Coordinates of N, CA and C in Angstrom, one line a residue:
M129 N 4.9 14.0 -20.1 CA 4.4 12.7 -20.6 C 5.2 11.6 -19.9
P130 N 5.3 11.6 -18.6 CA 6.0 10.5 -17.9 C 5.4 9.2 -18.0
C131 N 4.1 9.1 -18.2 CA 3.4 7.8 -18.2 C 2.9 7.4 -19.6
Q132 N 3.5 8.1 -20.6 CA 3.0 7.8 -22.0 C 3.3 6.3 -22.3
D133 N 2.3 5.7 -22.9 CA 2.3 4.3 -23.3 C 2.2 3.3 -22.1
I134 N 2.0 3.8 -20.9 CA 1.8 3.0 -19.8 C 0.3 2.8 -19.6
V135 N -0.1 1.5 -19.3 CA -1.5 1.2 -19.1 C -1.6 0.8 -17.6
F136 N -2.6 1.3 -16.9 CA -2.9 1.0 -15.5 C -4.1 0.1 -15.4
L137 N -3.9 -1.1 -14.8 CA -5.0 -2.1 -14.7 C -5.2 -2.6 -13.3
T138 N -6.4 -3.1 -13.0 CA -6.7 -3.8 -11.8 C -5.9 -5.1 -11.8
E139 N -5.2 -5.4 -10.6 CA -4.5 -6.6 -10.5 C -5.4 -7.8 -10.6
D140 N -4.8 -8.9 -11.2 CA -5.5 -10.2 -11.2 C -4.4 -11.2 -11.0
A141 N -4.8 -12.5 -10.8 CA -3.9 -13.6 -10.5 C -2.8 -13.7 -11.5
S142 N -3.0 -13.4 -12.7 CA -2.0 -13.5 -13.8 C -0.8 -12.6 -13.6
H143 N -1.0 -11.6 -12.7 CA 0.2 -10.7 -12.5 C 1.1 -11.1 -11.3
D144 N 0.7 -12.2 -10.6 CA 1.4 -12.5 -9.4 C 2.9 -12.8 -9.6
A145 N 3.3 -13.5 -10.6 CA 4.7 -13.8 -10.7 C 5.5 -12.5 -11.0
A146 N 5.0 -11.7 -11.9 CA 5.7 -10.4 -12.2 C 5.7 -9.5 -11.0
I147 N 4.7 -9.5 -10.2 CA 4.7 -8.6 -9.0 C 5.7 -9.1 -8.0
N148 N 5.8 -10.5 -7.8 CA 6.8 -11.0 -6.9 C 8.2 -10.6 -7.4
L149 N 8.5 -10.7 -8.6 CA 9.8 -10.3 -9.2 C 10.1 -8.8 -8.9
I150 N 9.1 -8.0 -9.2 CA 9.2 -6.5 -9.0 C 9.5 -6.2 -7.5
N151 N 8.8 -6.9 -6.6 CA 9.0 -6.6 -5.2 C 10.4 -7.2 -4.7
E152 N 10.8 -8.3 -5.3 CA 12.1 -8.8 -5.0 C 13.2 -7.9 -5.4
E153 N 13.1 -7.3 -6.6 CA 14.1 -6.4 -7.2 C 14.1 -5.1 -6.3
A154 N 13.0 -4.6 -5.9 CA 12.9 -3.4 -5.2 C 13.3 -3.5 -3.7
F155 N 13.0 -4.6 -3.0 CA 13.1 -4.7 -1.6 C 14.0 -5.8 -1.1
G156 N 14.3 -6.8 -2.0 CA 15.2 -7.9 -1.6 C 14.5 -8.7 -0.5
P157 N 15.3 -9.6 0.1 CA 14.7 -10.5 1.1 C 14.4 -9.8 2.4
G158 N 14.9 -8.7 2.6 CA 14.6 -7.9 3.9 C 13.1 -7.5 4.0
R159 N 12.4 -7.6 2.8 CA 11.0 -7.1 2.9 C 10.1 -8.0 3.8
F160 N 10.6 -9.2 4.0 CA 9.8 -10.2 4.8 C 9.8 -9.9 6.3
V161 N 10.7 -9.1 6.7 CA 10.8 -8.8 8.2 C 10.2 -7.5 8.6
R162 N 9.6 -6.8 7.7 CA 9.1 -5.5 8.0 C 7.7 -5.6 8.7
S163 N 7.4 -4.6 9.5 CA 6.1 -4.6 10.2 C 4.9 -4.7 9.3
S164 N 5.0 -4.0 8.2 CA 3.9 -4.0 7.2 C 3.7 -5.4 6.7
E165 N 4.8 -6.1 6.5 CA 4.6 -7.5 6.0 C 4.0 -8.4 7.1
R166 N 4.2 -8.1 8.3 CA 3.6 -8.9 9.4 C 2.1 -8.7 9.3
V167 N 1.6 -7.5 9.0 CA 0.2 -7.2 8.9 C -0.3 -7.9 7.6
R168 N 0.4 -7.9 6.5 CA -0.1 -8.5 5.3 C -0.1 -10.0 5.4
E169 N 0.7 -10.6 6.3 CA 0.6 -12.0 6.5 C -0.7 -12.5 7.2
Q170 N -1.4 -11.6 7.8 CA -2.6 -11.9 8.6 C -3.8 -12.2 7.7
G171 N -3.7 -11.8 6.4 CA -4.8 -12.0 5.5 C -4.5 -11.5 4.1
P172 N -5.3 -11.8 3.1 CA -5.1 -11.4 1.7 C -5.2 -9.9 1.5
H173 N -4.5 -9.4 0.4 CA -4.8 -8.1 0.0 C -6.1 -8.1 -0.9
D174 N -6.6 -6.9 -1.2 CA -7.8 -6.8 -2.0 C -7.4 -6.5 -3.4
R175 N -7.6 -7.6 -4.2 CA -7.2 -7.4 -5.7 C -8.0 -6.3 -6.4
S176 N -9.3 -6.1 -5.9 CA -10.1 -5.1 -6.6 C -9.6 -3.7 -6.3
L177 N -8.7 -3.5 -5.3 CA -8.2 -2.2 -5.0 C -6.6 -2.2 -5.2
S178 N -6.1 -3.2 -5.9 CA -4.7 -3.3 -6.1 C -4.5 -3.2 -7.6
F179 N -3.4 -2.5 -8.0 CA -3.2 -2.2 -9.4 C -1.8 -2.4 -9.9
I180 N -1.7 -2.6 -11.3 CA -0.4 -2.8 -11.9 C -0.3 -1.7 -13.0
A181 N 0.9 -1.5 -13.4 CA 1.2 -0.7 -14.6 C 1.9 -1.6 -15.6
A182 N 1.5 -1.5 -16.8 CA 2.1 -2.3 -17.9 C 2.6 -1.4 -19.0
D183 N 3.7 -1.9 -19.5 CA 4.4 -1.2 -20.7 C 4.5 -2.2 -21.8
R184 N 3.7 -2.0 -22.9 CA 3.7 -3.0 -24.0 C 3.4 -4.4 -23.5
G185 N 2.5 -4.6 -22.6 CA 2.1 -5.9 -22.1 C 3.0 -6.4 -20.9
E186 N 4.1 -5.8 -20.6 CA 4.9 -6.2 -19.5 C 4.5 -5.5 -18.2
T187 N 4.3 -6.3 -17.1 CA 4.0 -5.7 -15.8 C 5.3 -5.0 -15.3
I188 N 5.2 -3.7 -15.1 CA 6.5 -3.0 -14.7 C 6.3 -2.3 -13.3
A189 N 5.1 -2.3 -12.7 CA 4.9 -1.7 -11.4 C 3.7 -2.2 -10.8
S190 N 3.6 -2.1 -9.5 CA 2.5 -2.7 -8.7 C 2.3 -1.9 -7.4
V191 N 1.0 -1.8 -7.0 CA 0.7 -1.3 -5.7 C -0.5 -2.2 -5.2
R192 N -0.4 -2.6 -3.9 CA -1.5 -3.4 -3.3 C -2.1 -2.7 -2.1
L193 N -3.4 -2.9 -1.9 CA -4.1 -2.5 -0.7 C -4.6 -3.7 0.1
T194 N -4.3 -3.7 1.3 CA -4.7 -4.8 2.2 C -5.7 -4.2 3.2
P195 N -6.9 -4.8 3.4 CA -7.9 -4.3 4.3 C -7.5 -4.5 5.8
V196 N -7.5 -3.4 6.5 CA -7.0 -3.3 7.9 C -8.0 -2.5 8.8
F197 N -7.9 -2.8 10.0 CA -8.4 -1.8 11.0 C -7.2 -1.1 11.6
A198 N -7.4 0.2 11.8 CA -6.4 1.0 12.5 C -7.2 1.5 13.7
G199 N -7.1 0.7 14.8 CA -7.9 0.9 16.0 C -9.3 0.5 15.5
N200 N -10.3 1.4 15.6 CA -11.7 1.1 15.1 C -12.0 1.7 13.7
V201 N -11.0 2.2 13.0 CA -11.2 2.8 11.7 C -10.9 1.7 10.7
A202 N -11.9 1.5 9.8 CA -11.7 0.5 8.7 C -11.0 1.2 7.5
G203 N -9.8 0.7 7.3 CA -9.0 1.3 6.2 C -8.3 0.2 5.4
H204 N -7.2 0.7 4.8 CA -6.3 -0.2 4.0 C -4.9 0.2 4.3
L205 N -4.0 -0.8 4.2 CA -2.6 -0.7 4.3 C -2.0 -0.7 2.8
L206 N -1.4 0.4 2.4 CA -0.8 0.5 1.1 C 0.5 -0.2 1.1
G207 N 0.8 -1.0 0.1 CA 2.1 -1.6 -0.1 C 2.0 -3.1 -0.4
P208 N 3.1 -3.6 -0.9 CA 4.2 -2.8 -1.4 C 3.9 -2.0 -2.6
L209 N 4.6 -0.9 -2.8 CA 4.5 -0.1 -4.0 C 5.9 -0.3 -4.6
A210 N 6.0 -0.8 -5.8 CA 7.3 -1.0 -6.5 C 7.2 -0.8 -8.0
V211 N 8.3 -0.3 -8.5 CA 8.4 0.0 -9.9 C 9.8 -0.6 -10.4
R212 N 9.7 -1.3 -11.6 CA 10.9 -1.9 -12.1 C 12.0 -0.8 -12.3
P213 N 13.3 -1.1 -12.1 CA 14.3 -0.1 -12.2 C 14.3 0.6 -13.6
S214 N 13.9 -0.1 -14.6 CA 13.9 0.5 -16.0 C 12.9 1.5 -16.2
H215 N 11.9 1.6 -15.2 CA 10.8 2.6 -15.4 C 10.7 3.6 -14.2
K216 N 11.7 3.6 -13.4 CA 11.7 4.5 -12.2 C 11.8 6.0 -12.7
N217 N 11.3 6.9 -11.8 CA 11.4 8.3 -12.0 C 10.6 8.8 -13.2
R218 N 9.5 8.2 -13.5 CA 8.6 8.6 -14.6 C 7.2 8.9 -14.1
G219 N 7.0 8.9 -12.7 CA 5.7 9.2 -12.2 C 4.8 8.0 -12.1
I220 N 5.2 6.8 -12.4 CA 4.4 5.7 -12.4 C 3.9 5.3 -11.0
G221 N 4.9 5.3 -10.1 CA 4.5 4.9 -8.7 C 3.5 5.9 -8.1
R222 N 3.7 7.2 -8.4 CA 2.8 8.2 -7.9 C 1.4 8.0 -8.5
E223 N 1.3 7.7 -9.8 CA 0.0 7.5 -10.4 C -0.7 6.3 -9.9
L224 N 0.1 5.2 -9.6 CA -0.5 4.0 -9.0 C -1.1 4.3 -7.6
V225 N -0.4 5.2 -6.8 CA -0.9 5.6 -5.5 C -2.2 6.4 -5.7
R226 N -2.2 7.3 -6.6 CA -3.4 8.1 -6.8 C -4.6 7.2 -7.2
I227 N -4.4 6.2 -8.1 CA -5.4 5.3 -8.5 C -5.9 4.5 -7.3
A228 N -5.0 4.0 -6.5 CA -5.4 3.2 -5.4 C -6.1 4.0 -4.3
L229 N -5.7 5.2 -4.1 CA -6.4 6.1 -3.1 C -7.8 6.4 -3.6
A230 N -8.0 6.7 -4.9 CA -9.3 7.0 -5.4 C -10.2 5.7 -5.3
A231 N -9.7 4.6 -5.6 CA -10.5 3.3 -5.5 C -10.8 3.0 -4.0
A232 N -9.9 3.2 -3.1 CA -10.2 3.0 -1.7 C -11.3 3.9 -1.2
Q233 N -11.2 5.2 -1.5 CA -12.2 6.1 -1.1 C -13.5 5.8 -1.7
T234 N -13.6 5.5 -3.0 CA -14.9 5.1 -3.6 C -15.4 3.8 -2.9
G235 N -14.5 2.9 -2.5 CA -14.9 1.7 -1.9 C -15.3 1.8 -0.4
G236 N -15.3 3.0 0.1 CA -15.7 3.2 1.5 C -14.6 3.2 2.6
S237 N -13.4 3.1 2.2 CA -12.3 3.1 3.1 C -12.2 4.4 3.9
Q238 N -12.0 4.4 5.2 CA -11.9 5.6 5.9 C -10.4 6.2 5.9
A239 N -9.4 5.3 5.7 CA -8.1 5.7 5.7 C -7.2 4.7 5.0
V240 N -6.1 5.2 4.3 CA -5.1 4.4 3.8 C -3.8 4.7 4.5
L241 N -3.2 3.7 5.1 CA -2.0 3.9 5.9 C -0.8 3.2 5.2
L242 N 0.4 3.7 5.5 CA 1.6 3.1 5.0 C 2.8 3.6 5.9
V243 N 3.9 2.8 5.8 CA 5.1 3.2 6.5 C 6.0 3.7 5.3
G244 N 6.3 5.0 5.2 CA 7.1 5.5 4.1 C 7.7 6.8 4.3
D245 N 8.2 7.4 3.3 CA 8.9 8.7 3.4 C 7.9 9.8 3.2
P246 N 7.8 10.7 4.2 CA 6.8 11.8 4.1 C 7.1 12.7 2.9
P247 N 8.3 13.0 2.5 CA 8.4 13.9 1.3 C 7.8 13.3 0.0
Y248 N 7.9 12.0 -0.1 CA 7.3 11.3 -1.3 C 5.8 11.3 -1.2
Y249 N 5.3 10.9 -0.1 CA 3.8 10.6 0.1 C 3.0 11.9 0.4
A250 N 3.5 12.9 1.1 CA 2.7 14.0 1.5 C 2.0 14.7 0.3
P251 N 2.7 14.9 -0.9 CA 2.0 15.5 -2.0 C 0.9 14.7 -2.6
L252 N 0.8 13.4 -2.2 CA -0.2 12.5 -2.6 C -1.4 12.4 -1.6
G253 N -1.3 13.2 -0.6 CA -2.4 13.3 0.4 C -2.2 12.6 1.7
F254 N -1.0 12.1 2.0 CA -0.7 11.5 3.2 C -0.1 12.5 4.2
A255 N -0.5 12.2 5.5 CA 0.0 13.1 6.6 C 0.5 12.1 7.7
R256 N 1.4 12.7 8.5 CA 1.9 11.9 9.7 C 0.8 11.6 10.6
T257 N 0.9 10.4 11.2 CA 0.0 10.0 12.3 C 0.7 10.4 13.6
K258 N 0.0 10.4 14.7 CA 0.5 10.8 16.0 C 1.5 9.7 16.4
P259 N 2.8 10.0 16.6 CA 3.8 9.0 17.0 C 3.4 8.2 18.3
G260 N 3.4 6.9 18.2 CA 3.0 6.1 19.3 C 1.6 5.8 19.5
A261 N 0.7 6.5 18.7 CA -0.7 6.2 18.9 C -1.2 5.0 18.2
L262 N -0.5 4.5 17.2 CA -0.8 3.3 16.4 C 0.3 2.3 16.6
T263 N -0.1 1.0 16.7 CA 0.9 0.0 16.8 C 0.8 -1.0 15.7
M264 N 1.9 -1.7 15.4 CA 1.9 -2.7 14.4 C 2.8 -3.8 14.9
P265 N 2.6 -5.1 14.4 CA 3.5 -6.1 14.9 C 4.9 -5.9 14.5
G266 N 5.9 -5.9 15.4 CA 7.3 -5.7 15.0 C 7.6 -4.2 15.1
P267 N 8.9 -4.0 15.0 CA 9.4 -2.6 15.1 C 9.1 -1.8 13.8
F268 N 8.8 -0.5 13.9 CA 8.8 0.4 12.8 C 9.0 1.8 13.3
D269 N 9.4 2.7 12.4 CA 9.6 4.1 12.8 C 8.3 4.8 12.8
P270 N 7.8 5.2 14.0 CA 6.4 5.8 14.1 C 6.4 7.2 13.4
H271 N 7.5 7.8 13.1 CA 7.5 9.1 12.4 C 7.3 8.9 10.9
R272 N 7.4 7.6 10.4 CA 7.2 7.3 9.0 C 5.8 6.6 8.8
L273 N 5.0 6.5 9.8 CA 3.6 6.0 9.7 C 2.7 7.1 9.2
L274 N 2.2 7.0 8.0 CA 1.4 8.0 7.4 C 0.0 7.5 7.1
A275 N -0.9 8.5 6.9 CA -2.3 8.1 6.6 C -2.9 9.2 5.7
A276 N -3.6 8.7 4.7 CA -4.5 9.5 3.9 C -5.9 9.2 4.3
C277 N -6.6 10.2 4.9 CA -7.9 9.9 5.5 C -9.0 10.5 4.6
F278 N -10.2 9.9 4.8 CA -11.4 10.3 4.0 C -12.5 10.5 5.0
G279 N -13.5 11.4 4.7 CA -14.6 11.6 5.5 C -14.2 12.3 6.8
D280 N -14.7 11.7 7.9 CA -14.4 12.3 9.3 C -13.1 11.8 9.9
A281 N -12.4 10.9 9.3 CA -11.2 10.3 9.8 C -10.1 11.4 9.7
D282 N -9.2 11.4 10.7 CA -8.1 12.3 10.7 C -6.8 11.6 11.1
A283 N -5.7 11.8 10.4 CA -4.5 11.1 10.6 C -4.0 11.2 12.1
M284 N -4.1 12.4 12.7 CA -3.6 12.6 14.0 C -4.5 12.0 15.1
S285 N -5.7 11.6 14.7 CA -6.6 11.1 15.7 C -6.7 9.5 15.7
L286 N -6.0 8.9 14.7 CA -6.0 7.5 14.6 C -5.2 6.9 15.8
E287 N -5.8 5.9 16.4 CA -5.1 5.2 17.5 C -5.5 3.8 17.7
G288 N -4.6 3.0 18.2 CA -4.9 1.5 18.4 C -4.0 0.7 17.5
E289 N -4.3 -0.6 17.4 CA -3.5 -1.5 16.7 C -3.9 -1.6 15.2
I290 N -3.0 -1.7 14.3 CA -3.2 -1.9 12.9 C -3.1 -3.4 12.7
H291 N -4.2 -4.0 12.2 CA -4.2 -5.4 11.9 C -5.2 -5.7 10.8
H292 N -5.0 -6.8 10.1 CA -5.9 -7.2 9.0 C -7.3 -7.4 9.5
R293 N -8.2 -6.9 8.6 CA -9.6 -7.0 9.0 C -10.1 -8.5 9.2
D294 N -9.5 -9.4 8.5 CA -9.9 -10.8 8.8 C -9.5 -11.3 10.2
R295 N -8.4 -10.8 10.7 CA -8.0 -11.2 12.0 C -9.0 -10.6 13.0
G296 N -9.4 -9.4 12.8 CA -10.4 -8.8 13.7 C -11.7 -9.6 13.7
Q297 N -12.2 -10.1 12.5 CA -13.4 -10.8 12.5 C -13.2 -12.2 13.1
A298 N -12.1 -12.8 13.0 CA -11.8 -14.1 13.6 C -11.9 -14.0 15.1
A299 N -11.3 -12.9 15.6 CA -11.3 -12.7 17.1 C -12.7 -12.5 17.6
L300 N -13.6 -11.9 16.7 CA -15.0 -11.7 17.2 C -15.9 -12.9 16.9
G301 N -15.3 -13.9 16.2 CA -16.2 -15.1 15.9 C -17.0 -14.8 14.7
V302 N -16.6 -13.9 13.8 CA -17.4 -13.5 12.6 C -16.7 -14.1 11.4
G303 N -17.4 -14.5 10.4 CA -16.8 -14.8 9.1 C -16.6 -16.2 9.0

């Protein structure tokens, strides 16, 4: 019963302040220099595919999905995923990831990518990508770039630049 009394909800604007606090607690100011953050700065996350966990009305965890292209594959970048220290090690983060993956797949995403620890994310359906085949703005460890793929997409076949879908449309003169 790790998630007893926890409610999982689709994110909305009323959660923003709590999510910012949770991310600050989890990652500190260093979160703003990560490669994933450079991608997230290119455009907004998708609130309809981003979720929070609440305990007695208090937002205690969050996961966001940002629409990206990984080369020519339309997918999402997962993160940040963060849980308040008071609620860690109860399976809440894993449940948020499962919910987000199911929503992304239902919404037609071909892949969900993240930079993270393979032992944590592999049981949730993530696999390593081919080191060096995908690029992101700024440095990152290519051995920690993981993907959960749907349909015909395959983690080891992904190649190209990871960037926000809005940036790709702007470059094409669309939108």
